[in-house]
mmCIF file of C-alpha atoms in Angstrom:
data_model
loop_
_atom_site.group_PDB
_atom_site.id
_atom_site.type_symbol
_atom_site.label_atom_id
_atom_site.label_comp_id
_atom_site.label_asym_id
_atom_site.label_seq_id
_atom_site.Cartn_x
_atom_site.Cartn_y
_atom_site.Cartn_z
ATOM 1 C CA SER A 1 141.675 124.520 128.409
ATOM 2 C CA SER A 2 141.106 128.155 129.384
ATOM 3 C CA ALA A 3 137.409 127.781 128.491
ATOM 4 C CA ALA A 4 137.141 124.727 130.763
ATOM 5 C CA ALA A 5 138.867 126.599 133.582
ATOM 6 C CA SER A 6 136.498 129.514 133.069
ATOM 7 C CA SER A 7 133.504 127.156 133.214
ATOM 8 C CA VAL A 8 134.733 125.598 136.466
ATOM 9 C CA ALA A 9 135.330 129.037 137.959
ATOM 10 C CA SER A 10 131.866 130.164 136.877
ATOM 11 C CA SER A 11 130.263 127.059 138.422
ATOM 12 C CA SER A 12 132.178 127.581 141.666
ATOM 13 C CA SER A 13 131.155 131.225 141.721
ATOM 14 C CA SER A 14 127.482 130.323 141.186
ATOM 15 C CA SER A 15 127.576 127.815 144.058
ATOM 16 C CA SER A 16 129.178 130.448 146.281
ATOM 17 C CA VAL A 17 126.454 132.962 145.414
ATOM 18 C CA LEU A 18 123.726 130.379 146.153
ATOM 19 C CA ARG A 19 125.250 129.631 149.560
ATOM 20 C CA LYS A 20 125.586 133.336 150.357
ATOM 21 C CA CYS A 21 121.974 134.057 149.377
ATOM 22 C CA ALA A 22 120.739 131.121 151.454
ATOM 23 C CA LYS A 23 122.614 132.406 154.507
ATOM 24 C CA GLN A 24 121.209 135.900 153.980
ATOM 25 C CA ARG A 25 117.644 134.552 153.698
ATOM 26 C CA ARG A 26 118.079 132.455 156.824
ATOM 27 C CA ALA A 27 119.437 135.458 158.716
ATOM 28 C CA THR A 28 116.145 137.280 158.074
ATOM 29 C CA VAL A 29 114.062 134.525 159.675
ATOM 30 C CA MET A 30 116.414 132.815 162.111
ATOM 31 C CA ALA A 31 115.316 132.804 165.718
ATOM 32 C CA ALA A 32 117.591 134.217 168.400
ATOM 33 C CA SER A 33 118.139 130.935 170.238
ATOM 34 C CA PRO A 34 119.045 127.399 169.066
ATOM 35 C CA TYR A 35 116.062 125.210 168.211
ATOM 36 C CA LYS A 36 115.068 122.608 170.783
ATOM 37 C CA ALA A 37 112.599 119.861 169.876
ATOM 38 C CA GLN A 38 108.971 120.817 170.589
ATOM 39 C CA ASP A 39 109.771 124.555 170.790
ATOM 40 C CA GLU A 40 107.510 126.905 168.877
ATOM 41 C CA ILE A 41 108.390 126.556 165.200
ATOM 42 C CA SER A 42 109.144 130.133 164.171
ATOM 43 C CA GLY A 43 112.237 131.551 162.522
ATOM 44 C CA ARG A 44 113.453 128.055 161.669
ATOM 45 C CA VAL A 45 114.489 126.012 158.646
ATOM 46 C CA VAL A 46 111.744 123.506 157.841
ATOM 47 C CA LEU A 47 111.699 120.722 155.244
ATOM 48 C CA VAL A 48 108.374 119.411 153.908
ATOM 49 C CA THR A 49 107.959 116.518 151.466
ATOM 50 C CA GLY A 50 104.801 115.888 149.468
ATOM 51 C CA ALA A 51 104.467 119.671 149.383
ATOM 52 C CA ASN A 52 102.639 120.150 146.107
ATOM 53 C CA ARG A 53 99.085 119.676 147.359
ATOM 54 C CA GLY A 54 96.857 118.706 150.270
ATOM 55 C CA ILE A 55 98.362 118.606 153.743
ATOM 56 C CA GLY A 56 101.891 119.291 152.477
ATOM 57 C CA LEU A 57 100.867 122.487 150.700
ATOM 58 C CA GLU A 58 98.985 123.726 153.767
ATOM 59 C CA LEU A 59 101.977 122.929 155.983
ATOM 60 C CA CYS A 60 104.139 125.093 153.722
ATOM 61 C CA LYS A 61 101.646 127.968 153.933
ATOM 62 C CA LEU A 62 101.395 127.780 157.721
ATOM 63 C CA PHE A 63 105.142 127.498 158.261
ATOM 64 C CA LEU A 64 105.662 130.575 156.083
ATOM 65 C CA GLU A 65 103.010 132.449 158.058
ATOM 66 C CA LYS A 66 104.985 131.607 161.203
ATOM 67 C CA GLY A 67 108.132 133.192 159.773
ATOM 68 C CA ASN A 68 110.089 130.098 158.762
ATOM 69 C CA GLU A 69 112.301 129.290 155.793
ATOM 70 C CA VAL A 70 110.723 126.312 154.010
ATOM 71 C CA ARG A 71 112.420 123.780 151.770
ATOM 72 C CA ALA A 72 109.716 121.929 149.861
ATOM 73 C CA GLY A 73 110.114 118.653 148.006
ATOM 74 C CA CYS A 74 107.689 116.970 145.612
ATOM 75 C CA ARG A 75 107.597 114.887 142.452
ATOM 76 C CA VAL A 76 105.736 117.475 140.369
ATOM 77 C CA GLU A 77 105.439 121.115 141.372
ATOM 78 C CA SER A 78 101.806 122.256 141.357
ATOM 79 C CA ASP A 79 100.653 125.682 140.206
ATOM 80 C CA ALA A 80 99.591 126.442 143.783
ATOM 81 C CA LEU A 81 103.021 125.607 145.201
ATOM 82 C CA ALA A 82 104.803 127.582 142.474
ATOM 83 C CA ALA A 83 102.605 130.623 143.214
ATOM 84 C CA LEU A 84 103.326 130.285 146.937
ATOM 85 C CA ALA A 85 107.063 130.202 146.232
ATOM 86 C CA ARG A 86 106.883 133.319 144.045
ATOM 87 C CA ALA A 87 105.074 135.214 146.790
ATOM 88 C CA SER A 88 107.431 134.079 149.569
ATOM 89 C CA ASN A 89 110.275 136.546 148.975
ATOM 90 C CA GLY A 90 112.715 133.665 148.698
ATOM 91 C CA ARG A 91 111.649 131.940 151.924
ATOM 92 C CA LEU A 92 110.130 128.952 150.079
ATOM 93 C CA THR A 93 112.206 126.964 147.623
ATOM 94 C CA VAL A 94 110.911 123.928 145.752
ATOM 95 C CA SER A 95 112.991 120.967 144.573
ATOM 96 C CA HIS A 96 112.179 117.684 142.882
ATOM 97 C CA VAL A 97 112.173 114.527 144.966
ATOM 98 C CA ASP A 98 110.549 111.129 144.535
ATOM 99 C CA VAL A 99 110.618 109.545 147.992
ATOM 100 C CA GLY A 100 110.028 106.128 146.448
ATOM 101 C CA ASP A 101 113.442 106.374 144.747
ATOM 102 C CA GLU A 102 116.578 106.283 146.918
ATOM 103 C CA ARG A 103 118.738 108.007 144.323
ATOM 104 C CA SER A 104 116.220 110.851 144.064
ATOM 105 C CA ILE A 105 116.298 111.317 147.847
ATOM 106 C CA ALA A 106 120.111 111.413 147.863
ATOM 107 C CA GLU A 107 120.137 113.987 145.048
ATOM 108 C CA PHE A 108 117.525 116.109 146.834
ATOM 109 C CA VAL A 109 119.613 116.244 150.010
ATOM 110 C CA ASP A 110 122.776 116.923 147.991
ATOM 111 C CA GLY A 111 120.915 119.869 146.468
ATOM 112 C CA LEU A 112 120.038 121.270 149.898
ATOM 113 C CA LYS A 113 123.685 121.126 150.919
ATOM 114 C CA ALA A 114 124.859 122.700 147.660
ATOM 115 C CA ALA A 115 122.334 125.531 148.073
ATOM 116 C CA GLY A 116 123.838 126.470 151.426
ATOM 117 C CA VAL A 117 121.529 124.764 153.916
ATOM 118 C CA GLU A 118 123.647 124.036 156.989
ATOM 119 C CA HIS A 119 121.051 122.655 159.396
ATOM 120 C CA VAL A 120 117.397 121.626 159.186
ATOM 121 C CA ASP A 121 115.436 122.296 162.372
ATOM 122 C CA VAL A 122 112.173 120.529 161.533
ATOM 123 C CA VAL A 123 111.543 117.759 158.978
ATOM 124 C CA LEU A 124 108.033 116.811 157.871
ATOM 125 C CA ASN A 125 108.086 113.458 156.081
ATOM 126 C CA ASN A 126 104.617 114.004 154.675
ATOM 127 C CA ALA A 127 104.742 112.365 151.215
ATOM 128 C CA GLY A 128 102.742 109.162 151.002
ATOM 129 C CA VAL A 129 100.422 107.012 148.908
ATOM 130 C CA VAL A 130 97.323 104.897 149.529
ATOM 131 C CA GLY A 131 98.263 102.608 146.667
ATOM 132 C CA SER A 132 99.481 102.574 143.089
ATOM 133 C CA ASP A 133 95.938 103.320 141.898
ATOM 134 C CA GLY A 134 94.065 104.810 144.843
ATOM 135 C CA TYR A 135 91.902 102.304 146.703
ATOM 136 C CA SER A 136 91.629 99.846 143.790
ATOM 137 C CA LYS A 137 93.834 97.249 145.565
ATOM 138 C CA TRP A 138 92.485 97.677 149.095
ATOM 139 C CA ASP A 139 91.056 94.188 149.688
ATOM 140 C CA LEU A 140 92.811 90.842 150.054
ATOM 141 C CA GLN A 141 92.075 89.456 146.597
ATOM 142 C CA SER A 142 93.454 92.515 144.813
ATOM 143 C CA THR A 143 96.601 92.717 146.965
ATOM 144 C CA THR A 144 99.820 91.752 145.184
ATOM 145 C CA GLN A 145 103.491 91.591 146.085
ATOM 146 C CA GLU A 146 104.165 94.359 143.570
ATOM 147 C CA GLU A 147 101.543 96.594 145.187
ATOM 148 C CA MET A 148 102.910 96.040 148.683
ATOM 149 C CA ILE A 149 106.483 96.790 147.632
ATOM 150 C CA TYR A 150 105.396 99.980 145.833
ATOM 151 C CA VAL A 151 103.551 101.305 148.890
ATOM 152 C CA PHE A 152 106.382 100.330 151.245
ATOM 153 C CA LYS A 153 108.949 102.157 149.102
ATOM 154 C CA VAL A 154 107.061 105.432 149.455
ATOM 155 C CA ASN A 155 105.497 105.218 152.915
ATOM 156 C CA THR A 156 108.183 103.355 154.870
ATOM 157 C CA CYS A 157 111.493 103.514 153.020
ATOM 158 C CA GLY A 158 111.031 107.156 151.962
ATOM 159 C CA PRO A 159 111.013 108.697 155.461
ATOM 160 C CA VAL A 160 113.812 106.422 156.706
ATOM 161 C CA LEU A 161 116.082 107.195 153.752
ATOM 162 C CA MET A 162 115.368 110.918 153.986
ATOM 163 C CA VAL A 163 116.597 110.861 157.573
ATOM 164 C CA LYS A 164 119.587 108.710 156.567
ATOM 165 C CA TYR A 165 120.833 111.140 153.920
ATOM 166 C CA LEU A 166 120.117 114.301 155.943
ATOM 167 C CA HIS A 167 122.159 112.781 158.757
ATOM 168 C CA GLN A 168 124.876 111.541 156.423
ATOM 169 C CA LEU A 169 125.473 115.056 155.061
ATOM 170 C CA GLY A 170 125.350 116.668 158.490
ATOM 171 C CA LEU A 171 122.101 118.596 157.989
ATOM 172 C CA ILE A 172 120.670 116.939 161.099
ATOM 173 C CA GLY A 173 122.492 115.417 164.057
ATOM 174 C CA SER A 174 125.690 116.148 165.926
ATOM 175 C CA GLY A 175 128.131 118.791 164.855
ATOM 176 C CA THR A 176 125.860 121.835 165.057
ATOM 177 C CA ALA A 177 127.951 124.619 166.579
ATOM 178 C CA ASP A 178 125.107 126.229 168.525
ATOM 179 C CA GLY A 179 123.620 122.969 169.822
ATOM 180 C CA SER A 180 120.445 123.135 167.733
ATOM 181 C CA GLU A 181 118.309 120.001 167.694
ATOM 182 C CA THR A 182 116.080 118.600 164.966
ATOM 183 C CA LEU A 183 112.521 117.306 165.225
ATOM 184 C CA VAL A 184 111.406 114.858 162.529
ATOM 185 C CA GLY A 185 107.655 114.485 162.135
ATOM 186 C CA ASN A 186 106.725 111.293 160.305
ATOM 187 C CA VAL A 187 103.185 111.493 158.959
ATOM 188 C CA THR A 188 101.745 108.054 159.590
ATOM 189 C CA SER A 189 98.137 106.998 160.179
ATOM 190 C CA LYS A 190 96.181 105.314 162.922
ATOM 191 C CA VAL A 191 95.277 102.827 160.189
ATOM 192 C CA GLY A 192 98.758 101.490 161.008
ATOM 193 C CA SER A 193 97.759 100.845 164.629
ATOM 194 C CA VAL A 194 97.215 97.142 165.333
ATOM 195 C CA ASP A 195 95.019 98.020 168.306
ATOM 196 C CA ASP A 196 92.819 100.305 166.184
ATOM 197 C CA ASN A 197 92.283 97.857 163.308
ATOM 198 C CA GLY A 198 88.640 96.908 163.568
ATOM 199 C CA SER A 199 87.708 96.908 159.878
ATOM 200 C CA GLY A 200 90.378 94.885 158.078
ATOM 201 C CA GLN A 201 91.531 95.348 154.452
ATOM 202 C CA GLY A 202 94.119 97.970 153.424
ATOM 203 C CA TYR A 203 96.934 95.414 153.553
ATOM 204 C CA ALA A 204 99.699 97.382 151.840
ATOM 205 C CA TYR A 205 98.818 100.739 153.379
ATOM 206 C CA ARG A 206 98.234 99.466 156.924
ATOM 207 C CA ALA A 207 101.443 97.434 156.908
ATOM 208 C CA SER A 208 103.516 100.290 155.496
ATOM 209 C CA LYS A 209 102.365 102.627 158.252
ATOM 210 C CA SER A 210 102.886 100.012 160.985
ATOM 211 C CA ALA A 211 106.417 99.536 159.648
ATOM 212 C CA LEU A 212 107.009 103.302 159.644
ATOM 213 C CA ASN A 213 105.903 103.462 163.276
ATOM 214 C CA ASN A 214 108.495 100.840 164.203
ATOM 215 C CA CYS A 215 111.227 102.518 162.158
ATOM 216 C CA ASN A 216 110.359 105.815 163.838
ATOM 217 C CA ARG A 217 111.079 104.180 167.204
ATOM 218 C CA SER A 218 114.441 102.782 166.041
ATOM 219 C CA MET A 219 115.558 106.144 164.631
ATOM 220 C CA GLN A 220 114.444 107.798 167.865
ATOM 221 C CA ILE A 221 116.718 105.499 169.861
ATOM 222 C CA ASP A 222 119.671 105.663 167.458
ATOM 223 C CA LEU A 223 119.791 109.429 166.928
ATOM 224 C CA ALA A 224 118.658 110.806 170.299
ATOM 225 C CA PRO A 225 122.273 111.179 171.511
ATOM 226 C CA GLN A 226 122.873 113.474 168.519
ATOM 227 C CA GLY A 227 119.933 115.761 169.197
ATOM 228 C CA VAL A 228 117.559 114.331 166.580
ATOM 229 C CA HIS A 229 114.054 113.690 167.889
ATOM 230 C CA PHE A 230 111.037 112.025 166.282
ATOM 231 C CA ALA A 231 107.264 112.263 166.387
ATOM 232 C CA LEU A 232 104.530 110.169 164.792
ATOM 233 C CA LEU A 233 101.726 112.254 163.314
ATOM 234 C CA HIS A 234 98.185 111.169 162.482
ATOM 235 C CA PRO A 235 96.576 113.803 160.238
ATOM 236 C CA GLY A 236 93.003 112.544 160.524
ATOM 237 C CA TRP A 237 90.793 111.577 157.608
ATOM 238 C CA VAL A 238 91.468 114.541 155.356
ATOM 239 C CA ARG A 239 89.733 115.551 152.140
ATOM 240 C CA THR A 240 92.657 115.511 149.673
ATOM 241 C CA GLY A 241 93.535 114.115 146.272
ATOM 242 C CA MET A 242 95.084 111.077 147.954
ATOM 243 C CA THR A 243 91.796 110.188 149.657
ATOM 244 C CA GLU A 244 89.892 110.967 146.445
ATOM 245 C CA GLY A 245 88.059 113.788 148.202
ATOM 246 C CA ARG A 246 86.774 111.582 151.010
ATOM 247 C CA GLY A 247 87.274 112.635 154.599
ATOM 248 C CA LEU A 248 85.968 114.546 157.615
ATOM 249 C CA ILE A 249 88.242 117.613 157.710
ATOM 250 C CA ASP A 250 90.069 119.879 155.298
ATOM 251 C CA ALA A 251 93.835 119.990 154.827
ATOM 252 C CA ARG A 252 94.388 123.303 156.616
ATOM 253 C CA GLU A 253 92.695 122.107 159.810
ATOM 254 C CA SER A 254 94.832 118.972 159.768
ATOM 255 C CA ALA A 255 98.082 120.831 159.061
ATOM 256 C CA SER A 256 97.407 123.366 161.800
ATOM 257 C CA GLY A 257 96.805 120.568 164.295
ATOM 258 C CA LEU A 258 99.962 118.714 163.277
ATOM 259 C CA ILE A 259 102.079 121.799 163.872
ATOM 260 C CA ARG A 260 100.525 122.164 167.320
ATOM 261 C CA VAL A 261 101.475 118.543 168.041
ATOM 262 C CA LEU A 262 105.083 119.257 167.011
ATOM 263 C CA GLU A 263 105.152 122.312 169.261
ATOM 264 C CA GLY A 264 104.187 120.192 172.267
ATOM 265 C CA ALA A 265 100.742 121.733 172.677
ATOM 266 C CA PHE A 266 99.209 118.409 173.726
ATOM 267 C CA GLY A 267 102.157 116.951 175.631
ATOM 268 C CA ASP A 268 105.392 115.164 174.765
ATOM 269 C CA CYS A 269 104.945 114.223 171.101
ATOM 270 C CA GLU A 270 108.099 112.119 171.016
ATOM 271 C CA HIS A 271 106.917 109.602 173.581
ATOM 272 C CA HIS A 272 103.174 109.774 172.863
ATOM 273 C CA TRP A 273 101.352 109.393 169.547
ATOM 274 C CA PHE A 274 98.806 112.184 169.084
ATOM 275 C CA ASP A 275 96.412 112.918 166.264
ATOM 276 C CA TYR A 276 95.855 116.411 164.883
ATOM 277 C CA LYS A 277 93.323 117.133 167.686
ATOM 278 C CA GLY A 278 95.716 116.063 170.431
ATOM 279 C CA ASP A 279 93.951 112.755 171.105
ATOM 280 C CA ALA A 280 96.319 109.922 172.061
ATOM 281 C CA ILE A 281 96.392 106.904 169.720
ATOM 282 C CA PRO A 282 97.160 103.346 170.888
ATOM 283 C CA TRP A 283 99.761 101.452 168.932
#
């Protein structure tokens, strides 16, 4: 009985230490004024999913360079992300999350709360997939119900459920004492634009991104009164593992442009859809 009580006390003490350390780390980077959507992103708490490689990894690097505290989520931590965390002086922490699994998302957000995160200023829902096996099921004849559901779980359900659980636990939305807002950047693709579709194919991927665009609009309407704002982000055709090395730009150029979009460099990113260069995209 005494051993059990000691274990509970030890666990409680460890949680208290984690929360205290998190507050101390945030104090070293926290900006002087409450965050307002489309402000410069510096001295803030930023969450990035799909952080282990490609655009997500570069976003983490750039946010650290701008003096932010970064909470990174990914299915498998890469050597590059682990090295970045070790060199960050505690400003980058990495946790497991599979955005295609609702329970995993809930546990990830629970972990943020338990570690002492009180408010997330900027959320980058960056994790995504082209398909279950790259581009192998891109045309009509190879498209299956199973493939479409898999892609939807990651690309559409993942961002929506991340917002749901962050809001549910009070990490975004009303209740922030200083009036801080949150900006959620959902990384979509102009491949999801009906107007831009001039080449066909890509049934699962196109549809999942179109659906995300519509969900982004609904969340924008529902959570605006609570200070949660949303932006759609088109990263361009980027040379990453997801695109199998195909593309026109590298991940750092894309990530840098996306941050500029979120900071309002090209105009109101909540009511206009911009790509990484600031070019407007039709729906």
